[in-house]
CSV table of C-alpha atoms in Angstrom, one decimal:
chain,number,residue,atom,x,y,z
A,1,MET,CA,54.7,109.9,102.1
A,2,PRO,CA,58.0,108.2,101.5
A,3,ALA,CA,58.4,105.1,99.3
A,4,VAL,CA,59.5,102.4,101.7
A,5,ALA,CA,61.4,99.1,101.2
A,6,VAL,CA,62.5,96.7,103.9
A,7,LEU,CA,65.9,95.0,104.2
A,8,ARG,CA,65.8,91.9,106.3
A,9,ILE,CA,69.2,90.9,107.7
A,10,GLY,CA,70.5,88.2,110.1
A,11,HIS,CA,68.1,85.6,108.7
A,12,ARG,CA,69.1,82.0,109.3
A,13,PRO,CA,67.3,79.7,106.9
A,14,GLU,CA,66.3,77.0,109.4
A,15,ARG,CA,65.4,79.0,112.4
A,16,ASP,CA,63.9,82.2,111.0
A,17,GLN,CA,61.7,81.1,108.1
A,18,ARG,CA,58.3,81.8,109.8
A,19,VAL,CA,59.4,85.1,111.4
A,20,THR,CA,61.0,86.4,108.1
A,21,THR,CA,57.8,85.4,106.2
A,22,HIS,CA,55.8,87.3,108.8
A,23,VAL,CA,58.2,90.3,108.4
A,24,GLY,CA,57.6,90.3,104.6
A,25,LEU,CA,53.8,89.9,104.9
A,26,ALA,CA,53.6,92.7,107.5
A,27,ALA,CA,55.8,94.9,105.3
A,28,ARG,CA,53.3,94.3,102.4
A,29,ALA,CA,50.1,94.8,104.4
A,30,LEU,CA,51.4,98.0,106.1
A,31,GLY,CA,52.4,99.7,102.9
A,32,ALA,CA,56.0,98.9,102.0
A,33,ARG,CA,56.9,98.4,98.4
A,34,GLY,CA,59.0,95.3,98.8
A,35,MET,CA,61.6,93.4,100.9
A,36,TYR,CA,65.2,92.6,100.2
A,37,LEU,CA,66.3,89.4,102.0
A,38,ALA,CA,70.0,89.3,102.9
A,39,ALA,CA,70.2,85.5,102.9
A,40,ASP,CA,69.6,82.7,100.4
A,41,ASP,CA,66.2,81.3,101.2
A,42,PRO,CA,64.0,80.9,98.0
A,43,GLY,CA,61.2,79.2,100.1
A,44,VAL,CA,60.6,82.4,102.1
A,45,ILE,CA,60.6,84.5,98.9
A,46,LYS,CA,58.1,82.1,97.3
A,47,SER,CA,55.7,82.2,100.3
A,48,ILE,CA,55.6,86.0,100.2
A,49,GLU,CA,55.3,86.1,96.4
A,50,ASP,CA,52.4,83.6,96.5
A,51,VAL,CA,50.5,85.9,98.9
A,52,ALA,CA,51.3,89.0,96.9
A,53,SER,CA,50.1,87.4,93.7
A,54,ARG,CA,46.7,86.2,95.2
A,55,TRP,CA,46.0,89.2,97.4
A,56,GLY,CA,47.1,91.9,94.9
A,57,GLY,CA,49.5,94.9,94.7
A,58,ASP,CA,53.0,94.9,93.3
A,59,PHE,CA,55.0,94.0,96.4
A,60,PHE,CA,58.4,92.6,95.5
A,61,ALA,CA,60.6,90.1,97.4
A,62,GLU,CA,64.2,89.8,96.4
A,63,ASN,CA,66.4,86.8,97.5
A,64,ASN,CA,70.0,86.8,98.5
A,65,VAL,CA,71.0,90.5,98.4
A,66,LYS,CA,74.2,91.6,99.9
A,67,TRP,CA,73.2,93.8,102.8
A,68,ARG,CA,76.1,96.3,102.7
A,69,ARG,CA,75.7,96.8,99.0
A,70,CYS,CA,71.9,97.2,99.3
A,71,ILE,CA,72.4,100.0,101.9
A,72,GLU,CA,75.1,101.7,99.8
A,73,ASP,CA,73.0,101.6,96.7
A,74,TRP,CA,70.0,103.0,98.5
A,75,LYS,CA,72.0,105.9,99.9
A,76,ALA,CA,73.7,106.5,96.5
A,77,GLY,CA,70.2,106.9,95.1
A,78,GLY,CA,69.4,109.6,97.7
A,79,GLY,CA,67.4,107.4,100.0
A,80,LYS,CA,67.6,107.3,103.8
A,81,VAL,CA,68.2,104.2,105.9
A,82,VAL,CA,66.3,103.5,109.1
A,83,HIS,CA,67.5,100.7,111.4
A,84,LEU,CA,64.9,99.4,113.8
A,85,THR,CA,66.6,98.5,117.1
A,86,MET,CA,65.4,98.6,120.6
A,87,TYR,CA,68.5,100.7,121.5
A,88,GLY,CA,67.6,103.5,119.1
A,89,LEU,CA,65.9,106.9,119.5
A,90,ARG,CA,62.2,106.8,120.4
A,91,MET,CA,60.1,106.4,117.3
A,92,THR,CA,57.8,109.2,118.5
A,93,ASP,CA,60.7,111.6,118.5
A,94,VAL,CA,61.9,111.0,115.0
A,95,ILE,CA,58.9,109.7,112.9
A,96,ASP,CA,57.8,113.2,111.7
A,97,ASP,CA,61.3,113.8,110.4
A,98,ILE,CA,61.4,110.5,108.6
A,99,ARG,CA,58.0,111.0,107.1
A,100,ASP,CA,59.5,114.0,105.2
A,101,GLN,CA,62.0,111.8,103.4
A,102,GLU,CA,61.3,110.6,99.8
A,103,ARG,CA,62.7,107.1,100.0
A,104,VAL,CA,63.2,105.0,103.2
A,105,LEU,CA,64.9,101.7,103.6
A,106,VAL,CA,63.9,100.0,106.8
A,107,VAL,CA,66.5,97.6,108.1
A,108,VAL,CA,65.1,94.8,110.2
A,109,GLY,CA,67.5,92.5,112.1
A,110,ALA,CA,67.1,89.1,113.7
A,111,GLU,CA,68.7,88.5,117.1
A,112,LYS,CA,72.2,89.7,116.1
A,113,VAL,CA,73.1,92.3,113.6
A,114,PRO,CA,76.5,93.4,112.4
A,115,GLY,CA,77.7,96.4,114.5
A,116,ASP,CA,78.4,98.4,111.4
A,117,ILE,CA,74.7,98.8,110.8
A,118,TYR,CA,74.3,101.4,113.6
A,119,GLY,CA,76.8,103.7,111.9
A,120,LEU,CA,75.5,103.1,108.4
A,121,ALA,CA,71.9,104.0,109.3
A,122,ASP,CA,70.7,107.5,109.1
A,123,TYR,CA,68.3,106.8,111.9
A,124,ASN,CA,68.4,104.1,114.6
A,125,VAL,CA,64.9,103.9,115.8
A,126,SER,CA,63.3,102.1,118.8
A,127,VAL,CA,59.7,101.2,119.0
A,128,THR,CA,58.9,101.3,122.8
A,129,THR,CA,62.6,100.8,124.0
A,130,GLN,CA,61.4,97.4,125.2
A,131,PRO,CA,62.2,93.9,123.8
A,132,HIS,CA,59.4,92.5,121.7
A,133,SER,CA,59.6,91.5,118.0
A,134,GLU,CA,60.9,92.7,114.7
A,135,ILE,CA,57.5,92.0,113.3
A,136,SER,CA,55.6,94.2,115.7
A,137,SER,CA,58.3,96.9,115.5
A,138,LEU,CA,58.1,97.0,111.7
A,139,ALA,CA,54.3,97.1,111.7
A,140,LEU,CA,54.1,99.9,114.3
A,141,PHE,CA,56.8,101.9,112.5
A,142,LEU,CA,55.0,101.7,109.2
A,143,ASP,CA,51.6,102.4,110.7
A,144,HIS,CA,53.0,105.6,112.4
A,145,LEU,CA,55.0,106.6,109.3
A,146,PHE,CA,51.9,106.3,107.1
A,147,GLU,CA,49.6,107.7,109.9
A,148,GLY,CA,47.2,104.8,109.5
A,149,LYS,CA,46.4,105.4,105.9
A,150,GLU,CA,47.5,101.9,104.8
A,151,LEU,CA,45.1,100.1,107.2
A,152,ASN,CA,42.2,100.0,104.8
A,153,ARG,CA,44.2,100.0,101.6
A,154,GLU,CA,42.5,98.3,98.6
A,155,TYR,CA,44.2,96.1,96.0
A,156,PRO,CA,42.2,96.4,92.8
A,157,ASP,CA,44.0,93.6,91.1
A,158,ALA,CA,43.5,91.1,93.9
A,159,LYS,CA,42.3,87.5,93.0
A,160,ILE,CA,40.9,87.2,96.5
A,161,ARG,CA,39.7,89.7,99.0
A,162,ILE,CA,37.9,89.6,102.4
A,163,GLU,CA,34.4,90.8,103.0
A,164,PRO,CA,34.7,92.1,106.6
A,165,SER,CA,32.3,90.1,108.8
A,166,GLY,CA,31.1,90.2,112.4
A,167,ALA,CA,31.3,86.4,112.6
A,168,GLY,CA,32.6,83.9,110.1
A,169,LYS,CA,34.8,83.9,107.0
A,170,LYS,CA,33.7,85.6,103.8
A,171,THR,CA,36.0,85.9,100.9
A,172,VAL,CA,35.3,87.2,97.3
A,173,GLU,CA,37.2,85.6,94.5
A,174,GLN,CA,37.5,87.8,91.4
B,1,MET,CA,41.2,102.5,128.9
B,2,PRO,CA,40.3,98.8,129.3
B,3,ALA,CA,42.4,96.3,131.2
B,4,VAL,CA,43.6,93.9,128.5
B,5,ALA,CA,44.8,90.3,128.6
B,6,VAL,CA,45.8,88.1,125.6
B,7,LEU,CA,44.7,84.5,125.1
B,8,ARG,CA,47.0,82.6,122.7
B,9,ILE,CA,45.3,79.6,121.1
B,10,GLY,CA,46.4,77.1,118.5
B,11,HIS,CA,50.1,77.0,119.7
B,12,ARG,CA,52.0,73.9,118.7
B,13,PRO,CA,55.0,73.5,121.1
B,14,GLU,CA,57.6,72.6,118.4
B,15,ARG,CA,56.6,74.9,115.6
B,16,ASP,CA,55.3,78.0,117.3
B,17,GLN,CA,57.7,78.7,120.2
B,18,ARG,CA,59.3,81.8,118.7
B,19,VAL,CA,56.1,83.3,117.3
B,20,THR,CA,54.3,82.7,120.6
B,21,THR,CA,57.2,84.2,122.6
B,22,HIS,CA,57.0,87.3,120.3
B,23,VAL,CA,53.2,87.5,120.8
B,24,GLY,CA,53.8,87.5,124.6
B,25,LEU,CA,56.5,90.1,124.4
B,26,ALA,CA,54.5,92.4,122.1
B,27,ALA,CA,51.5,92.0,124.4
B,28,ARG,CA,53.7,93.2,127.3
B,29,ALA,CA,55.4,96.0,125.5
B,30,LEU,CA,52.2,97.4,124.1
B,31,GLY,CA,50.3,97.5,127.3
B,32,ALA,CA,48.5,94.2,128.0
B,33,ARG,CA,48.5,92.9,131.6
B,34,GLY,CA,49.3,89.3,130.7
B,35,MET,CA,49.0,86.3,128.5
B,36,TYR,CA,47.1,83.0,128.9
B,37,LEU,CA,48.7,80.2,126.8
B,38,ALA,CA,46.2,77.5,125.7
B,39,ALA,CA,48.9,74.9,125.5
B,40,ASP,CA,51.5,73.2,127.7
B,41,ASP,CA,54.8,74.9,126.9
B,42,PRO,CA,56.7,76.0,130.1
B,43,GLY,CA,59.7,77.1,128.0
B,44,VAL,CA,57.7,79.8,126.3
B,45,ILE,CA,56.3,81.0,129.6
B,46,LYS,CA,59.8,81.1,131.1
B,47,SER,CA,61.2,83.2,128.3
B,48,ILE,CA,58.4,85.7,128.7
B,49,GLU,CA,58.7,85.8,132.5
B,50,ASP,CA,62.5,86.3,132.3
B,51,VAL,CA,62.0,89.4,130.1
B,52,ALA,CA,59.2,90.7,132.3
B,53,SER,CA,61.3,90.2,135.4
B,54,ARG,CA,64.4,92.1,134.0
B,55,TRP,CA,62.6,94.8,132.1
B,56,GLY,CA,59.9,95.6,134.8
B,57,GLY,CA,56.2,95.7,135.2
B,58,ASP,CA,53.9,93.0,136.4
B,59,PHE,CA,53.0,91.2,133.2
B,60,PHE,CA,51.8,87.6,133.8
B,61,ALA,CA,52.2,84.6,131.6
B,62,GLU,CA,50.0,81.6,132.5
B,63,ASN,CA,50.7,78.1,131.1
B,64,ASN,CA,48.3,75.5,129.9
B,65,VAL,CA,44.9,77.2,130.3
B,66,LYS,CA,41.8,75.7,128.7
B,67,TRP,CA,40.8,78.2,126.1
B,68,ARG,CA,37.0,77.7,126.3
B,69,ARG,CA,37.1,78.0,130.1
B,70,CYS,CA,39.2,81.1,129.9
B,71,ILE,CA,36.8,82.8,127.6
B,72,GLU,CA,33.8,81.7,129.7
B,73,ASP,CA,35.4,82.9,132.9
B,74,TRP,CA,36.3,86.2,131.3
B,75,LYS,CA,32.7,86.8,130.1
B,76,ALA,CA,31.3,85.7,133.4
B,77,GLY,CA,33.4,88.5,135.0
B,78,GLY,CA,31.8,91.0,132.7
B,79,GLY,CA,34.7,91.2,130.3
B,80,LYS,CA,34.5,91.4,126.5
B,81,VAL,CA,36.2,89.0,124.1
B,82,VAL,CA,38.0,90.3,120.9
B,83,HIS,CA,39.1,87.7,118.4
B,84,LEU,CA,41.7,88.9,116.0
B,85,THR,CA,41.1,87.3,112.6
B,86,MET,CA,41.8,88.6,109.1
B,87,TYR,CA,38.1,87.8,108.3
B,88,GLY,CA,36.7,90.1,111.0
B,89,LEU,CA,35.3,93.7,110.9
B,90,ARG,CA,37.7,96.4,110.1
B,91,MET,CA,39.6,97.5,113.2
B,92,THR,CA,39.1,101.2,112.4
B,93,ASP,CA,35.3,100.6,112.5
B,94,VAL,CA,35.1,99.0,115.9
B,95,ILE,CA,38.1,100.2,117.9
B,96,ASP,CA,36.3,103.2,119.5
B,97,ASP,CA,33.6,101.0,120.8
B,98,ILE,CA,36.1,98.4,122.2
B,99,ARG,CA,38.0,101.2,123.9
B,100,ASP,CA,34.9,102.0,126.0
B,101,GLN,CA,34.9,98.5,127.5
B,102,GLU,CA,36.4,97.9,131.0
B,103,ARG,CA,38.1,94.5,130.4
B,104,VAL,CA,39.1,93.0,127.1
B,105,LEU,CA,40.5,89.6,126.3
B,106,VAL,CA,42.2,89.5,123.0
B,107,VAL,CA,42.2,86.0,121.4
B,108,VAL,CA,45.2,85.5,119.1
B,109,GLY,CA,45.2,82.3,117.0
B,110,ALA,CA,47.9,80.5,115.1
B,111,GLU,CA,47.1,79.2,111.6
B,112,LYS,CA,44.0,77.3,112.5
B,113,VAL,CA,41.5,78.2,115.3
B,114,PRO,CA,38.4,76.3,116.4
B,115,GLY,CA,35.4,77.5,114.5
B,116,ASP,CA,33.5,78.1,117.7
B,117,ILE,CA,35.7,81.1,118.5
B,118,TYR,CA,33.9,83.3,115.9
B,119,GLY,CA,30.6,82.8,117.7
B,120,LEU,CA,32.1,83.1,121.3
B,121,ALA,CA,33.8,86.4,120.6
B,122,ASP,CA,32.0,89.7,121.2
B,123,TYR,CA,34.0,91.2,118.4
B,124,ASN,CA,35.9,89.5,115.4
B,125,VAL,CA,38.4,92.1,114.3
B,126,SER,CA,40.6,92.4,111.3
B,127,VAL,CA,43.7,94.5,111.1
B,128,THR,CA,44.0,95.4,107.4
B,129,THR,CA,41.8,92.5,106.1
B,130,GLN,CA,45.1,91.2,104.6
B,131,PRO,CA,47.2,88.2,105.6
B,132,HIS,CA,50.2,89.2,107.7
B,133,SER,CA,51.0,88.0,111.2
B,134,GLU,CA,49.3,87.5,114.6
B,135,ILE,CA,52.3,89.5,116.1
B,136,SER,CA,51.7,92.6,113.9
B,137,SER,CA,47.9,92.3,114.3
B,138,LEU,CA,48.1,92.2,118.1
B,139,ALA,CA,50.6,95.1,118.3
B,140,LEU,CA,48.6,97.3,115.9
B,141,PHE,CA,45.4,96.5,117.7
B,142,LEU,CA,46.8,97.4,121.2
B,143,ASP,CA,48.5,100.6,119.8
B,144,HIS,CA,45.2,101.8,118.4
B,145,LEU,CA,43.3,100.7,121.4
B,146,PHE,CA,45.6,102.7,123.7
B,147,GLU,CA,46.0,105.5,121.2
B,148,GLY,CA,49.8,105.3,121.3
B,149,LYS,CA,49.9,106.0,125.1
B,150,GLU,CA,51.9,102.8,125.8
B,151,LEU,CA,54.7,103.5,123.3
B,152,ASN,CA,56.8,105.4,125.8
B,153,ARG,CA,55.6,103.7,129.0
B,154,GLU,CA,58.1,103.5,131.8
B,155,TYR,CA,58.7,100.6,134.1
B,156,PRO,CA,59.9,102.0,137.5
B,157,ASP,CA,60.9,98.6,138.9
B,158,ALA,CA,63.0,97.6,135.8
B,159,LYS,CA,66.4,96.0,136.5
B,160,ILE,CA,67.6,97.2,133.1
B,161,ARG,CA,66.4,99.9,130.8
B,162,ILE,CA,67.5,101.5,127.5
B,163,GLU,CA,68.9,104.9,127.2
B,164,PRO,CA,67.7,105.9,123.7
B,165,SER,CA,70.7,106.5,121.4
B,166,GLY,CA,71.3,107.7,117.9
B,167,ALA,CA,73.9,105.1,117.3
B,168,GLY,CA,75.0,102.2,119.5
B,169,LYS,CA,73.7,100.4,122.5
B,170,LYS,CA,73.2,102.1,125.9
B,171,THR,CA,71.6,100.4,128.8
B,172,VAL,CA,71.3,101.3,132.4
B,173,GLU,CA,71.3,98.6,135.1
B,174,GLN,CA,69.5,99.6,138.3
């Protein structure tokens, strides 16, 4: 399975804080190693880091990266770049090929992305070829990439974890 | 496969417009029949209906429903109610059982939900038992429920559709 990081581009600090925070949390919960944020928004980074610190694992969130440099560095290190866009190739047609890669950077845009991204990416990938959400696209992409293996992942160093329950809320602090 | 609708609760018109719109669009793209919104926010309904009208299918979006009444009516009609919550039972443990139902109402909360929901639901279901997003939870739940069959669904009555492309944006108006 490849090592995966997410690059979030097109984030506007006022409008996108909740969506970008959800992108970061979905990235963590579905098995990515971390998220690079191509914008200066320390509040979003702190929200994600606070969750990662309580719920365990070593997910990183890096503020204010330059997106072009991030992509170039990733490729220079031998990694592949996947851009999630509704205009891309069907996920089901390319996911097996992507799963064979060692390192994958998943680029997740907001409403508008720089046109250069399409050419810089090794794969432009569409999840359903319908409009929905970068959060659902990322989650579905990671779940198919990892073939569901991340769904019941455990975090041995967590300060808090959930005891699954048929009705109610049970947490264990440790 | 069950017929599925989504009930969105806890929506606050100012704060949640984008997230609730994404919930509705993810519901549509991943195979739900429609969304009931337990709040008065015609702008969100219009955004979702505009997408559904251009991109095809018969997804419905209903404004300002009473959540308790919606759940009671659903159950009275013989349907089952699934509440997505990070505190619930592991999705992988219950999804096969839920797939055998005929009609499923998926309740998707925002940050806070009325405590009664846990008791009213037939299933409280957690996608990963980690905090992430109601958008990613809903998308993953529907994809597992439908076993991926909705990912390449076609919409014969669409006014616009995407021609999947390795680089760039190709759409077909029809």
